Tab-separated table of C-alpha atoms in Angstrom:
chain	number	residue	atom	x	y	z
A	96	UNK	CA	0.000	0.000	0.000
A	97	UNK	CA	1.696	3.519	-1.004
A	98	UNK	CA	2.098	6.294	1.079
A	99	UNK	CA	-1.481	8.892	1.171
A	100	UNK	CA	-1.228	11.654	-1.987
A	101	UNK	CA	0.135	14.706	0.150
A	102	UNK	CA	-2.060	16.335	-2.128
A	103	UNK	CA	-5.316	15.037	-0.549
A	104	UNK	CA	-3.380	16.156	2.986
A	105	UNK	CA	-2.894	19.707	1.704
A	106	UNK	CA	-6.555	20.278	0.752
A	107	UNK	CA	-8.193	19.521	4.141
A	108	UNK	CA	-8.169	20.712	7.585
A	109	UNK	CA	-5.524	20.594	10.388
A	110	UNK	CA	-7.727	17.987	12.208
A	111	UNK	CA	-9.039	16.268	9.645
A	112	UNK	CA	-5.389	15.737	8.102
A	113	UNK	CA	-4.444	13.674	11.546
A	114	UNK	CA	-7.002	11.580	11.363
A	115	UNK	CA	-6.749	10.895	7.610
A	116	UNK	CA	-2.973	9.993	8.703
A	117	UNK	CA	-3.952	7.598	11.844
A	118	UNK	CA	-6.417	5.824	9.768
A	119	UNK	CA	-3.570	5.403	6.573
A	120	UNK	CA	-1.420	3.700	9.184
A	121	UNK	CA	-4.204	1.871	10.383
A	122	UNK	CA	-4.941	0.699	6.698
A	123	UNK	CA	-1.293	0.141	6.074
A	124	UNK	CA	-0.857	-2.426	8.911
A	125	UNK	CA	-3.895	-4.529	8.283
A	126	UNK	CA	-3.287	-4.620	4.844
A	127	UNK	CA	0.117	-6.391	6.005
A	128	UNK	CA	-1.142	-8.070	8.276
A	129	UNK	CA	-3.175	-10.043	6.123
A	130	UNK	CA	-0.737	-10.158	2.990
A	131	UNK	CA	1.532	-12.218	5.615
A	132	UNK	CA	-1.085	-14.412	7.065
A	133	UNK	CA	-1.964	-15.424	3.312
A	134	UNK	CA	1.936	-16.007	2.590
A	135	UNK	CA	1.433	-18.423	6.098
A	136	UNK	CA	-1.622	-20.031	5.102
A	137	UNK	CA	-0.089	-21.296	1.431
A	138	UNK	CA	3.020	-21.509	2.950
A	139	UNK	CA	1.654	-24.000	5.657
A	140	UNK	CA	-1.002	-25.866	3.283
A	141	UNK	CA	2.216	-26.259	1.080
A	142	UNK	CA	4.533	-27.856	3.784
A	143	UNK	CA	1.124	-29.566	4.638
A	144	UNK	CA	0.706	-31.358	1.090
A	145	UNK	CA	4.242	-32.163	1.083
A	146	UNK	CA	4.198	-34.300	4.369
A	147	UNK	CA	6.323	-31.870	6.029
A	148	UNK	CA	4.047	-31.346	9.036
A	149	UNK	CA	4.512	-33.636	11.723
A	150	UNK	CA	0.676	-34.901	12.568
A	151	UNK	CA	-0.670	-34.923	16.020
A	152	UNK	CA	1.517	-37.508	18.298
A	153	UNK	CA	-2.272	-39.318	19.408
A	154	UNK	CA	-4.472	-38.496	16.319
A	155	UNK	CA	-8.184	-39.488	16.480
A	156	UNK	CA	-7.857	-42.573	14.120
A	157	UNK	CA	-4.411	-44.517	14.031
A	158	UNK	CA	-3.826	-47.155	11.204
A	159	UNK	CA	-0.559	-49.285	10.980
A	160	UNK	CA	-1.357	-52.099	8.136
A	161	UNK	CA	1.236	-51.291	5.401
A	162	UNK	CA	0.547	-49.308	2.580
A	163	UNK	CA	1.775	-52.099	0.278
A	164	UNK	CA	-0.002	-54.718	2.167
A	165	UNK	CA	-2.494	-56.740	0.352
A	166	UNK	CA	-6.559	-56.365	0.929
A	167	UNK	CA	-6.635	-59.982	1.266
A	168	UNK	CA	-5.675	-63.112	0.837
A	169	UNK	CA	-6.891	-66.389	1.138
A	170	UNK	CA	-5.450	-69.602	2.503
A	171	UNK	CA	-7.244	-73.042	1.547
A	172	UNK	CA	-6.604	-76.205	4.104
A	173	UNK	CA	-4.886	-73.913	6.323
A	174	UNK	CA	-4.480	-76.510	9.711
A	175	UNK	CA	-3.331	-79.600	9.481
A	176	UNK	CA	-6.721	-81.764	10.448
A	177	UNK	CA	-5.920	-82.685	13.780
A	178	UNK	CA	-5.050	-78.950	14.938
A	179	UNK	CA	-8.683	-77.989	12.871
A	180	UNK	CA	-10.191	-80.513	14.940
A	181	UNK	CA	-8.549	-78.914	18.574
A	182	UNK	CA	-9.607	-75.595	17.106
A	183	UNK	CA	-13.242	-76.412	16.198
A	184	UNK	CA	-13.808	-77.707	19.637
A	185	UNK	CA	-12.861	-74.719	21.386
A	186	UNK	CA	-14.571	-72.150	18.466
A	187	UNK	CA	-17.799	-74.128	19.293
A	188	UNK	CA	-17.527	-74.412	22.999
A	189	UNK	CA	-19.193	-72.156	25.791
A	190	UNK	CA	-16.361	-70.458	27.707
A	191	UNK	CA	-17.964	-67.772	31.178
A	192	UNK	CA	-17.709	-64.383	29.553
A	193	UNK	CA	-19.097	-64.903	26.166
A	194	UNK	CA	-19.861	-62.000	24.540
A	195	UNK	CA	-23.829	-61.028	24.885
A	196	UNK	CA	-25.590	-61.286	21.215
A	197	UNK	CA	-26.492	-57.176	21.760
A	198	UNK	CA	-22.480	-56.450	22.500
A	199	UNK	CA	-22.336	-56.888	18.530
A	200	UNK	CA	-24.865	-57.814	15.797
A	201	UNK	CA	-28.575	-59.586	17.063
A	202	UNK	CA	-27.330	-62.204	15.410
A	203	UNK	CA	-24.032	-63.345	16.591
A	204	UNK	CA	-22.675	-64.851	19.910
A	205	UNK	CA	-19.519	-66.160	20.913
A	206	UNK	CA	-16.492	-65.868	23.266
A	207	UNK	CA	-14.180	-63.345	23.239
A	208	UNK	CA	-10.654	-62.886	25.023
A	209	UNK	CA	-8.284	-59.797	24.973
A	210	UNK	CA	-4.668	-59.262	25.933
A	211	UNK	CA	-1.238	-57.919	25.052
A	212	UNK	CA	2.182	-59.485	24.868
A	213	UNK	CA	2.316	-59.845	28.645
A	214	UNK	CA	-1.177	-61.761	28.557
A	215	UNK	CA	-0.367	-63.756	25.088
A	216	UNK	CA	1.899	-66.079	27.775
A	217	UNK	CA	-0.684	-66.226	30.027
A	218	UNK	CA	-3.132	-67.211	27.393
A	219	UNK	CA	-0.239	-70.067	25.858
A	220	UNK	CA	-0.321	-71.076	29.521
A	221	UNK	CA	-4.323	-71.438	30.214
A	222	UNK	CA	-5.830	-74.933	29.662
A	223	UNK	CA	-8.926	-73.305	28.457
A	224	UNK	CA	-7.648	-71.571	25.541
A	225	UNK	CA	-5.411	-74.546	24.704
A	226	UNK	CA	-7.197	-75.978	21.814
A	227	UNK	CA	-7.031	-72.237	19.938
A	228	UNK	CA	-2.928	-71.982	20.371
A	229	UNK	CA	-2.141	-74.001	17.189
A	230	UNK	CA	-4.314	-71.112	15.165
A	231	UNK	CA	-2.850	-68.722	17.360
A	232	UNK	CA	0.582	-69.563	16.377
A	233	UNK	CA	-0.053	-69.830	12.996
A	234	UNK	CA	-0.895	-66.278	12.367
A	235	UNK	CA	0.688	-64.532	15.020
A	236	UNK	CA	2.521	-61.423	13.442
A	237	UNK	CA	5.836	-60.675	15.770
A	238	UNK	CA	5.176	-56.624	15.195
A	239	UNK	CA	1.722	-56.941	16.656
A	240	UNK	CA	1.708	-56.326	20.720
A	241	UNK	CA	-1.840	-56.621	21.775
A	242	UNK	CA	-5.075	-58.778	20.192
A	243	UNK	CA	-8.602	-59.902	20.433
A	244	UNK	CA	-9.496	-63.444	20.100
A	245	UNK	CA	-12.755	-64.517	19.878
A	246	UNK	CA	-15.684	-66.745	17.878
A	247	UNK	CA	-18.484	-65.485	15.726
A	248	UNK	CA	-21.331	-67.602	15.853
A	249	UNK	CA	-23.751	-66.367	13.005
A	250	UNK	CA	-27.458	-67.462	12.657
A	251	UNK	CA	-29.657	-66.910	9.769
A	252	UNK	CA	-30.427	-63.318	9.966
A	253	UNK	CA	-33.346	-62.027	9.043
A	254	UNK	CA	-34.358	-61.458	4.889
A	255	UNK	CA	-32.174	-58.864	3.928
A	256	UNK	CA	-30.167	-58.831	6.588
A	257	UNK	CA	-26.026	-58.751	7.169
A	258	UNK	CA	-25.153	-61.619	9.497
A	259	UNK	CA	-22.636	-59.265	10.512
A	260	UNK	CA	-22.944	-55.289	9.542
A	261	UNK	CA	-20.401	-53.562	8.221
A	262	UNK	CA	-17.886	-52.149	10.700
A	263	UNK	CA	-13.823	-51.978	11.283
A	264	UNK	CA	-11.801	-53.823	13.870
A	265	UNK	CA	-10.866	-51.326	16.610
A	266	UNK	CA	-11.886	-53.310	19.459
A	267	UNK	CA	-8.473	-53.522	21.562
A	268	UNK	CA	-8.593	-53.130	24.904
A	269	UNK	CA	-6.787	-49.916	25.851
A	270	UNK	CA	-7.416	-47.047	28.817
A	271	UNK	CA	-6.711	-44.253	26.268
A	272	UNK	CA	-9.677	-42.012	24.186
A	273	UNK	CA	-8.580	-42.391	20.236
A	274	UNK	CA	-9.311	-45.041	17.872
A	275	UNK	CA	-6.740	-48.020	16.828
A	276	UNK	CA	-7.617	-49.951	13.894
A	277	UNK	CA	-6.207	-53.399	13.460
A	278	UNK	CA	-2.997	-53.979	12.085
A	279	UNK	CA	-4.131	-56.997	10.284
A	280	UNK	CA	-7.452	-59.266	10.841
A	281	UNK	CA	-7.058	-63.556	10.342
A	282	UNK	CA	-10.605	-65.276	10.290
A	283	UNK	CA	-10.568	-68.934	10.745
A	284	UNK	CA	-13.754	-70.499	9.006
A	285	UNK	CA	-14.984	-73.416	11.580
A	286	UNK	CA	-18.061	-74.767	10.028
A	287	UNK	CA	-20.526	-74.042	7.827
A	288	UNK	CA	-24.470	-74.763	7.323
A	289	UNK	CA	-25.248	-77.574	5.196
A	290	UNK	CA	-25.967	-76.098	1.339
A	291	UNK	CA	-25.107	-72.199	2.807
A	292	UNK	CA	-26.660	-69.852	0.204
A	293	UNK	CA	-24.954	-65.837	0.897
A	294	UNK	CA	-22.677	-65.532	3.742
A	295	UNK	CA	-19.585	-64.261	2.293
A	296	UNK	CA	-17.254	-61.724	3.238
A	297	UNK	CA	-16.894	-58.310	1.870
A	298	UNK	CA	-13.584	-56.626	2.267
A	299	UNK	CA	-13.143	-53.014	0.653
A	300	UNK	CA	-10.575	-50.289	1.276
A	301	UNK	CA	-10.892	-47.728	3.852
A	302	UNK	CA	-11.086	-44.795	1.600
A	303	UNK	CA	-13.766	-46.056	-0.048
A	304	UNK	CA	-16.486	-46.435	2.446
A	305	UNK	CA	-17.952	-50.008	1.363
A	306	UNK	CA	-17.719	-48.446	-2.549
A	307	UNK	CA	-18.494	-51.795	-4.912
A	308	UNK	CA	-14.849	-50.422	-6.209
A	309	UNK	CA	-11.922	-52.343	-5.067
A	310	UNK	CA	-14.397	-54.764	-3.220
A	311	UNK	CA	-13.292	-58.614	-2.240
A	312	UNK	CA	-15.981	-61.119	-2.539
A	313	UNK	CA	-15.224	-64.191	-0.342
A	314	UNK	CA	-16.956	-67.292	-0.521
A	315	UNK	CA	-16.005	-69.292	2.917
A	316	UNK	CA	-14.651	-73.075	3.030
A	317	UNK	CA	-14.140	-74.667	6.034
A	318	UNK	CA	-10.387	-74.520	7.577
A	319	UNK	CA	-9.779	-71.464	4.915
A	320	UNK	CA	-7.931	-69.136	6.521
A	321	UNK	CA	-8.323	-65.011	5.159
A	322	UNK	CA	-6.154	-62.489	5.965
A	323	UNK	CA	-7.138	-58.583	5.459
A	324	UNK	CA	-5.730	-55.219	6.384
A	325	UNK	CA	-6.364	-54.127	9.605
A	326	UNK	CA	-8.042	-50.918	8.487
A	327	UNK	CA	-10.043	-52.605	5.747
A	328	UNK	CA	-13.909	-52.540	6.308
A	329	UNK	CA	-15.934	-55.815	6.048
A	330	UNK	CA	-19.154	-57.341	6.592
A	331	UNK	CA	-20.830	-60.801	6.090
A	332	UNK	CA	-23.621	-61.199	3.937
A	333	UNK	CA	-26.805	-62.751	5.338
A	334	UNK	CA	-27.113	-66.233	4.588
A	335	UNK	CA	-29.839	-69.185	4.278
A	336	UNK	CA	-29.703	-72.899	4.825
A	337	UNK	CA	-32.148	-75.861	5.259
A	338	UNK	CA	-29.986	-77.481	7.822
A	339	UNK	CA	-30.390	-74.154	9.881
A	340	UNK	CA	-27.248	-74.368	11.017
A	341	UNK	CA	-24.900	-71.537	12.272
A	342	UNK	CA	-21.482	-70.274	10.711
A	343	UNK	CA	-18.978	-70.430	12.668
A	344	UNK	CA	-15.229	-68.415	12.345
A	345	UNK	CA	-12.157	-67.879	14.467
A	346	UNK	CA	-11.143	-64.812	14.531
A	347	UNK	CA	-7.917	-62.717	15.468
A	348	UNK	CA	-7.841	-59.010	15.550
A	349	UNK	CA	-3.671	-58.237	15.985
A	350	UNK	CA	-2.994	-54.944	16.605
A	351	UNK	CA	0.635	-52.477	16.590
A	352	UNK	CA	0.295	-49.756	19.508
A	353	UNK	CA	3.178	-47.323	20.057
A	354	UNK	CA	5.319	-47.650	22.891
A	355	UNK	CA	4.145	-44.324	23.731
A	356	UNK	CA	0.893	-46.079	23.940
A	357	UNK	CA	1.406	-49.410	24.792
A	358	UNK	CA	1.488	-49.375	28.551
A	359	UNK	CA	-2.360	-48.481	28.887
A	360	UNK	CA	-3.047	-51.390	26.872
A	361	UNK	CA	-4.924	-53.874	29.413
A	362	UNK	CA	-3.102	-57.316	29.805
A	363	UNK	CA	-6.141	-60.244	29.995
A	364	UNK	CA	-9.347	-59.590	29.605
A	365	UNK	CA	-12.761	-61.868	28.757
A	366	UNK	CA	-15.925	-61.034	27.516
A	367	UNK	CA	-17.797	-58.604	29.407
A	368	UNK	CA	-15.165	-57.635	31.919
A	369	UNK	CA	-13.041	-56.197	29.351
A	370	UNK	CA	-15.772	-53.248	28.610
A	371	UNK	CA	-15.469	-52.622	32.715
A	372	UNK	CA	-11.508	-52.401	32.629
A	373	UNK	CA	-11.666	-49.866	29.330
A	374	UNK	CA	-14.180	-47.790	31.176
């Protein structure tokens, strides 16, 4: 902004000439005031864009699964038969704090067990959860640090109904606000009804908010194993069967929380108890 016209100045009244002066200088120092707030604000969306910007060190949403890592992938025969037998036993049995049908979808039940690396070793250890270790092994990623184990136990939903609705795994147990989405999700398929019509499972990409693009259609086989991203949403199509029977997975939710993090995770936890020790 240039200097006020002295004539203008010359042409007007002593008192009238101050003012005009205070309110030039006014002018003059919001106009750069704001000409340097714009150079900040592209300056900063710039360094922004470029990644330059550290984000927040406990962001609302934290995802870990690899950029490069698949959507899914699917394992046929994955347990030798006597380690699918030890694990249907267990993915079929009632353990004390099974998880209430209303804790997820009307119609699932199941058991459900959560812990860290301390409480993995307990869980190795525990005579209950002995029949599940062989699976537990098998997928166990040595980055993860804390997990949810537990059955889903589908009946036939109602016409036109998900067995399970659409969601993300970010069900950890942790004393700390902020949401952690799996690292990577392995589901176990037990049994299946007799002549299952639906029931597969839909896997998409985060970003695309259960779009039909990028979508993977599963069709379930007993002792297939699937492994998906962590921050991948997913469902399970509602399903029908004469034999009425239920579908029944195995499921491990394995998780990567910062150190920084870590030490509010909750060691061993079942069922219900674990929504009292996240309260």
């Amino acid at each position: 902004m240039q200097a006020l016209p002295k004539v203008l100045l010359a042409s007007q009244p002593d008192g009238l000439r101050k003012a005009l002066r205070r309110r030039w200088a006014h002018l003059r120092r919001a106009s750069q005031w704001r000409r340097g707030a714009a150079i900040a604000f592209a300056v900063l969306v710039t360094l922004v864009t470029a990644g330059l910007v550290f984000r927040s060190p406990k962001p609302l949403m934290r995802t870990t699964s690899p950029r490069d890592q698949p959507l899914a992938t699917v394992h046929h025969g994955f347990l030798p038969p006597a380690q699918f037998e030890r694990v249907s036993r267990i993915s079929n049995a009632q353990i004390d704090g099974a998880l209430d049908a209303d804790t997820l979808d009307g119609y699932i039940s199941g058991w459900m067990v959560k812990f860290n690396r301390r409480g993995l070793e307990r869980v190795r250890a525990m005579e209950l959860y002995a029949d599940a270790v062989p699976y537990l092994e098998a997928v166990l990623v040595n980055e993860s640090n804390a997990f949810v184990l537990n059955t889903v136990v589908a009946k036939e939903p109602a016409p036109g109904a998900d067995a399970v609705n659409a969601h993300f795994d970010n069900t950890v147990a942790i004393r700390e606000q902020g949401i952690f989405l799996a690292h990577q999700v392995n589901v176990l398929y037990v049994s299946l009804p007799d002549r299952m019509e639906g029931g597969q499972l839909e896997v998409w990409p985060m970003e695309f908010e259960d779009s039909e693009y990028g979508k993977a259609v599963i069709h379930p086989l007993e002792n297939m194993m699937v492994e998906f991203r962590g921050d991948a949403g997913h469902r399970v199509r509602g399903f029908r069967s004469p034999s009425g029977g239920k579908r029944v997975s195995l499921v491990l939710e394995q998780y990567r929380i910062p150190r920084s993090s870590y030490g509010n995770t909750v060691d061993f936890c079942q069922g219900q108890e674990c929504m009292e020790e996240v309260v």
